[in-house]
Coordinates of C-alpha atoms and ligand atoms in Angstrom, one line a residue:
X1 CA -0.1 -3.9 69.7
X2 CA 2.2 -4.7 66.9
X3 CA 5.8 -6.2 67.3
X4 CA 7.0 -4.0 64.8
X5 CA 5.9 -0.8 62.7
X6 CA 7.4 0.3 59.5
X7 CA 6.9 4.0 58.7
X8 CA 7.6 4.6 55.1
X9 CA 7.0 2.4 51.8
X10 CA 10.1 3.1 49.4
X11 CA 12.3 0.2 48.7
X12 CA 13.6 0.4 52.4
X13 CA 10.1 -0.1 54.0
X14 CA 9.1 -2.9 51.6
X15 CA 12.2 -4.6 52.0
X16 CA 12.3 -4.4 55.8
X17 CA 8.3 -5.5 55.6
X18 CA 9.1 -8.7 53.5
X19 CA 12.0 -9.7 55.9
X20 CA 10.2 -9.1 59.1
X21 CA 7.0 -10.6 57.6
X22 CA 9.1 -13.7 56.6
X23 CA 10.6 -13.9 60.3
X24 CA 6.9 -14.1 61.5
X25 CA 6.9 -10.7 63.2
X26 CA 3.6 -9.6 61.3
X27 CA 4.7 -5.7 61.0
X28 CA 2.3 -3.0 60.2
X29 CA 3.5 -0.8 57.4
X30 CA 2.4 2.8 57.4
X31 CA 2.1 4.1 53.6
X32 CA 2.0 7.7 53.9
X33 CA 1.1 10.1 51.5
X34 CA 2.9 8.7 48.6
X35 CA 2.7 5.1 48.6
X36 CA 5.8 3.5 47.1
X37 CA 8.0 6.7 47.6
X38 CA 10.0 8.6 45.1
X39 CA 10.2 5.6 42.7
X40 CA 6.6 5.9 41.8
X41 CA 7.3 9.4 40.3
X42 CA 9.8 7.7 38.0
X43 CA 9.5 5.9 34.5
X44 CA 12.2 3.3 33.7
X45 CA 14.6 2.1 36.3
X46 CA 17.6 0.5 34.6
X47 CA 20.1 -0.2 37.5
X48 CA 18.0 -2.4 39.8
X49 CA 19.7 -5.5 39.7
X50 CA 17.4 -8.5 38.6
X51 CA 15.7 -6.7 35.6
X52 CA 17.8 -7.1 32.4
X53 CA 15.3 -5.1 30.5
X54 CA 14.8 -2.5 33.3
X55 CA 11.3 -2.0 35.0
X56 CA 9.0 0.7 35.6
X57 CA 9.3 2.3 39.2
X58 CA 5.5 2.2 39.9
X59 CA 5.7 -1.5 38.9
X60 CA 8.9 -2.4 40.9
X61 CA 7.3 -0.7 44.0
X62 CA 4.0 -2.6 43.4
X63 CA 6.0 -6.0 43.3
X64 CA 7.6 -5.0 46.5
X65 CA 4.3 -4.3 48.1
X66 CA 2.4 -7.3 46.9
X67 CA 5.8 -9.5 48.0
X68 CA 5.3 -8.2 51.6
X69 CA 1.8 -8.9 51.6
X70 CA 2.2 -12.6 50.3
X71 CA 4.1 -13.1 53.7
X72 CA 1.6 -11.2 56.0
X73 CA 2.7 -7.8 56.3
X74 CA -0.3 -5.4 56.9
X75 CA -0.6 -2.1 55.5
X76 CA -2.5 1.0 56.6
X77 CA -2.8 4.2 54.7
X78 CA -2.0 7.6 56.8
X79 CA 0.1 10.3 57.5
X80 CA 2.3 9.7 61.0
X81 CA 1.6 13.2 62.7
X82 CA 3.9 12.4 65.7
X83 CA 5.7 9.6 67.6
X84 CA 6.1 9.1 71.3
X85 CA 9.6 7.0 71.9
X86 CA 9.9 7.9 75.5
X87 CA 9.0 4.8 76.9
X88 CA 7.8 1.2 75.6
X89 CA 5.7 0.3 73.8
X90 CA 6.7 3.1 71.3
X91 CA 3.3 5.4 70.1
X92 CA 2.9 6.0 66.6
X93 CA 0.0 8.6 66.1
X94 CA -1.6 8.3 62.5
X95 CA -3.7 10.9 61.2
X96 CA -7.5 9.6 61.2
X97 CA -6.7 6.3 62.8
X98 CA -5.3 7.4 66.4
X99 CA -2.3 6.0 68.4
X100 CA -0.8 2.7 67.1
X101 CA 1.7 0.9 69.6
X102 CA 4.6 -1.1 68.7
X103 CA 7.7 -2.9 70.4
X104 CA 9.6 -1.4 67.7
X105 CA 9.5 0.9 65.2
X106 CA 11.7 1.2 61.5
X107 CA 11.8 4.6 60.3
X108 CA 12.1 4.5 56.4
X109 CA 10.5 7.8 55.5
X110 CA 13.1 8.5 52.9
X111 CA 14.3 11.8 51.7
X112 CA 12.5 14.4 49.3
X113 CA 14.3 16.1 46.5
X114 CA 13.7 19.7 46.6
X115 CA 12.3 21.2 43.6
X116 CA 12.1 24.8 42.0
X117 CA 8.5 25.2 42.2
X118 CA 8.3 26.9 38.8
X119 CA 5.9 26.5 36.2
X120 CA 6.2 23.3 33.8
X121 CA 8.7 21.5 36.6
X122 CA 6.0 18.9 38.2
X123 CA 4.2 18.2 34.8
X124 CA 7.6 17.1 33.2
X125 CA 9.0 14.9 36.0
X126 CA 10.0 11.9 34.2
X127 CA 9.5 13.9 31.0
X128 CA 12.7 15.7 31.0
X129 CA 12.9 16.9 34.4
X130 CA 14.8 14.8 36.8
X131 CA 16.2 15.2 40.3
X132 CA 18.6 11.9 40.0
X133 CA 21.5 12.0 37.5
X134 CA 22.7 8.5 38.5
X135 CA 19.0 7.3 37.5
X136 CA 18.5 9.1 34.4
X137 CA 21.5 10.3 33.0
X138 CA 21.8 7.4 30.6
X139 CA 18.7 8.5 28.8
X140 CA 20.4 11.8 27.6
X141 CA 23.2 10.3 25.5
X142 CA 24.2 12.9 23.2
X143 CA 21.6 15.5 24.2
X144 CA 21.9 18.7 25.8
X145 CA 21.4 19.0 29.9
X146 CA 20.9 21.8 32.2
X147 CA 21.6 21.2 35.9
X148 CA 20.4 23.7 38.2
X149 CA 21.9 24.2 41.7
X150 CA 25.6 25.9 43.0
X151 CA 26.2 23.1 45.7
X152 CA 28.2 20.1 45.7
X153 CA 25.4 18.0 44.4
X154 CA 25.0 20.2 41.2
X155 CA 28.9 20.0 40.5
X156 CA 28.6 16.1 41.2
X157 CA 25.8 15.8 38.9
X158 CA 27.2 18.0 36.2
X159 CA 30.5 16.3 36.1
X160 CA 28.8 13.2 35.7
X161 CA 26.2 13.9 33.2
X162 CA 29.1 14.8 30.8
X163 CA 29.4 11.3 30.5
X164 CA 26.5 11.2 28.4
X165 CA 25.4 14.7 27.4
X166 CA 26.8 16.8 24.5
X167 CA 27.0 19.5 26.7
X168 CA 25.7 20.4 30.2
X169 CA 24.9 23.8 31.2
X170 CA 25.2 24.7 34.9
X171 CA 22.7 27.2 36.0
X172 CA 22.9 28.8 39.4
X173 CA 20.9 31.9 40.7
X174 CA 24.0 33.9 42.1
X175 CA 27.6 34.3 41.0
X176 CA 29.2 32.5 43.8
X177 CA 28.8 28.9 44.1
X178 CA 28.3 27.3 47.5
X179 CA 30.0 24.0 46.4
X180 CA 33.7 23.1 47.9
X181 CA 36.6 24.2 46.0
X182 CA 37.5 20.8 45.0
X183 CA 34.2 19.9 43.5
X184 CA 33.9 23.5 41.6
X185 CA 37.6 22.6 39.8
X186 CA 36.6 19.5 38.8
X187 CA 33.6 20.8 37.1
X188 CA 35.3 23.8 35.7
X189 CA 38.1 21.5 34.5
X190 CA 35.4 19.8 32.4
X191 CA 35.3 21.0 28.9
X192 CA 31.8 19.9 28.4
X193 CA 30.3 22.0 31.2
X194 CA 29.2 25.5 30.4
X195 CA 28.2 28.1 33.0
X196 CA 25.2 30.2 33.4
X197 CA 25.6 31.9 36.6
X198 CA 23.5 34.9 38.1
X199 CA 20.4 33.2 36.3
X200 CA 17.2 32.6 38.3
X201 CA 15.1 29.6 36.9
X202 CA 11.7 30.8 35.9
X203 CA 9.9 28.2 33.9
X204 CA 10.1 24.7 32.1
X205 CA 9.6 25.5 28.4
X206 CA 8.1 22.7 26.4
X207 CA 7.1 22.4 22.6
X208 CA 5.5 19.7 20.5
X209 CA 8.6 17.5 20.8
X210 CA 8.6 17.7 24.5
X211 CA 11.2 19.9 26.4
X212 CA 12.7 22.8 25.1
X213 CA 14.8 24.4 27.8
X214 CA 14.5 26.4 31.0
X215 CA 13.8 29.9 31.0
X216 CA 15.6 32.2 33.1
X217 CA 16.1 35.7 34.4
X218 CA 19.5 37.0 33.6
X219 CA 20.2 38.9 36.8
X220 CA 23.2 40.8 35.5
X221 CA 21.7 41.9 32.0
X222 CA 18.3 42.0 33.9
X223 CA 16.3 40.1 31.0
X224 CA 14.9 36.8 30.7
X225 CA 16.4 34.4 28.2
X226 CA 15.9 30.7 27.0
X227 CA 18.8 28.2 27.7
X228 CA 17.8 25.3 25.2
X229 CA 18.2 21.6 26.6
X230 CA 16.5 18.4 26.3
X231 CA 16.8 17.6 30.0
X232 CA 16.9 19.8 33.2
X233 CA 18.4 18.0 36.2
X234 CA 17.3 19.8 39.5
X235 CA 20.1 19.4 42.0
X236 CA 19.1 22.0 44.7
X237 CA 19.5 19.5 47.8
X238 CA 17.4 16.8 49.5
X239 CA 15.1 17.0 52.8
X240 CA 15.1 14.2 55.1
X241 CA 11.6 13.3 56.2
X242 CA 12.0 13.5 59.6
X243 CA 9.7 16.3 61.0
X244 CA 7.3 13.9 62.5
X245 CA 10.0 12.9 65.2
X246 CA 10.1 16.1 66.7
X247 CA 13.8 15.7 67.9
X248 CA 13.7 12.6 69.8
X249 CA 16.1 10.9 67.2
X250 CA 19.6 12.2 66.7
X251 CA 20.1 13.7 63.4
X252 CA 23.2 15.0 61.6
X253 CA 23.6 18.8 60.8
X254 CA 21.5 18.1 57.5
X255 CA 18.9 16.2 59.3
X256 CA 19.6 12.9 58.2
X257 CA 19.1 10.3 60.9
X258 CA 22.4 9.0 62.7
X259 CA 22.9 5.2 62.9
X260 CA 25.5 3.2 64.6
X261 CA 27.8 2.7 61.9
X262 CA 27.4 -0.7 60.1
X263 CA 23.9 -0.9 61.6
X264 CA 20.6 0.6 61.2
X265 CA 20.3 1.3 65.3
X266 CA 19.3 4.8 65.9
X267 CA 20.0 6.7 69.7
X268 CA 16.9 4.8 71.2
X269 CA 17.0 0.8 71.6
X270 CA 14.0 -0.4 69.7
X271 CA 13.8 2.3 66.9
X272 CA 15.9 1.6 63.7
X273 CA 16.4 3.7 60.5
X274 CA 16.8 2.5 56.7
X275 CA 17.0 4.1 53.3
X276 CA 17.5 7.7 52.2
X277 CA 16.3 9.2 55.8
X278 CA 19.4 8.0 57.2
X279 CA 21.8 8.2 54.0
X280 CA 23.0 11.5 52.6
X281 CA 25.6 9.8 50.4
X282 CA 24.2 7.0 47.9
X283 CA 20.4 7.5 48.1
X284 CA 19.9 4.6 45.6
X285 CA 16.9 2.3 45.4
X286 CA 19.6 -0.7 46.0
X287 CA 21.1 0.7 48.8
X288 CA 17.7 1.8 50.5
X289 CA 16.7 -1.8 49.8
X290 CA 19.9 -3.0 51.4
X291 CA 19.6 -1.0 54.4
X292 CA 15.8 -1.9 54.8
X293 CA 17.1 -5.8 55.0
X294 CA 19.5 -4.7 57.5
X295 CA 16.9 -2.8 59.7
X296 CA 14.7 -5.9 59.6
X297 CA 17.2 -8.0 60.9
X298 CA 18.6 -5.7 63.4
X299 CA 15.0 -5.3 64.6
X300 CA 14.3 -9.1 64.5
X301 CA 17.2 -9.3 67.0
X302 CA 16.0 -6.6 69.3
X303 CA 12.7 -8.4 69.4
X304 CA 14.3 -11.7 70.5
X305 CA 16.2 -9.5 73.1
X306 CA 19.8 -10.0 71.9
X307 CA 20.9 -6.7 70.8
X308 CA 19.6 -4.0 73.3
X309 CA 22.3 -1.3 74.0
X310 CA 22.6 2.2 74.3
X311 CA 25.2 3.7 71.8
X312 CA 24.7 7.3 72.4
X313 CA 28.0 7.5 74.1
X314 CA 29.5 6.4 70.7
X315 CA 27.7 9.2 68.9
X316 CA 29.0 11.9 71.1
X317 CA 32.5 11.2 70.7
Ligands
NAP401 P1 23.2 22.5 49.0 O1 24.8 22.6 49.5 O2 22.0 23.1 50.3 O3 23.2 23.4 47.8 C1 21.8 23.6 47.3 C2 22.1 24.5 46.2 O4 20.9 24.9 45.5 C3 22.6 26.0 46.6 O5 23.7 26.5 45.7 C4 21.5 27.1 46.5 O6 21.5 28.2 45.8 C5 20.5 26.2 45.3 N1 19.2 26.5 45.6 C6 18.5 25.9 46.7 N2 17.0 26.4 46.6 C7 17.1 27.2 45.2 C8 16.0 27.4 44.4 N3 14.5 27.5 44.9 N4 16.2 27.9 43.2 C9 17.5 28.0 42.8 N5 18.6 27.4 43.3 C10 18.3 27.1 44.5 O7 22.7 21.2 48.6 P2 23.7 20.1 48.1 O8 24.6 20.7 46.9 O9 22.6 18.9 47.8 O10 24.9 19.5 49.2 C11 24.0 18.9 50.3 C12 25.0 18.4 51.3 O11 25.5 17.2 50.7 C13 26.3 19.4 51.5 O12 26.8 19.6 52.7 C14 27.6 18.9 50.4 O13 28.8 19.3 50.5 C15 27.1 17.3 50.5 N6 27.4 16.8 49.4 C16 28.7 16.4 49.0 C17 29.0 15.8 48.0 C18 30.6 15.1 47.9 O14 31.5 15.5 48.5 N7 30.6 14.1 46.9 C19 28.0 15.7 47.2 C20 27.0 16.0 47.2 C21 26.5 16.7 48.3 P3 22.3 29.4 46.9 O15 23.6 28.9 47.0 O16 22.1 30.7 46.2 O17 21.7 29.3 48.3

């Protein structure tokens, strides 16, 4: 039996592993389908402190993994099928490996950005297609950008990207936006934002020099058209990766794990959450790493027997 199992290997999971391993807690880290998480699908990362010239996403994650290993964290590959948090020790069922038991669990499974699922999209992730304006906007200085989506994220990203882009075209599949009025107004007041509403995305189009634009179906004119752009930002929401929890951990209306404010404690003592799976707001590598550190410290205290409490009442208020 392990003192602690960490599920997930983005910056949150790896940071939790580094801290727990250095505290001699010998954590077992379950890597999942995409070891290293979302950052392994990006190229240059310029906003993670400590890398003056930037660092490649996969390299950053590999460094974190090696750092955790150096202090004794154990890794196993596998998909967590289900968990049983009803009594201690907690049980984590890993595909092909059976049930693994632990005194504590840190959930760091992240949130997956939703994609459109259209031709050309996946082939060009990191090559003109992005799901993170904060991460990649800087690479599109003076260029034409498309943002897809009609919610608050799309409005926010469109407004943010006008700092870099020569123009931002907001493409949405309906006439009506889902975004709150204030976010819509902010985007509408921005002269650099152009609107292509009632357009259903069909295909990311590339040419010899990279991305050419987005082919859409103009639902009003009932014809296909190409909207030219150097970059396409897909902002149609995120899905926190919590299905394996089967409702045992409290989540908010959007499925994000609820933690006691200012901590990483979930409604079950001994189960902690960090990174994007509990963060609908910032979703940055550095904030994920920060909460990974918090989870390890909260977990360590729990294992020492000093922070067990039930805060479900706080949540229900
Ligand atoms: P969202 O509100 O679910 O909006 C997703 C948008 O993407 C919708 O307009 C939807 O179109 C579109 N969409 C979904 N699937 C699509 C597909 N396959 N093809 C084309 N379009 C597709 O997601 P969100 O904008 O990420 O916001 C999530 C939550 O976070 C919301 O509660 C939001 O208020 C909150 N948030 C708040 C802020 C802020 O206040 N600063 C910023 C960001 C997010 P339809 O409208 O046609 O369904």
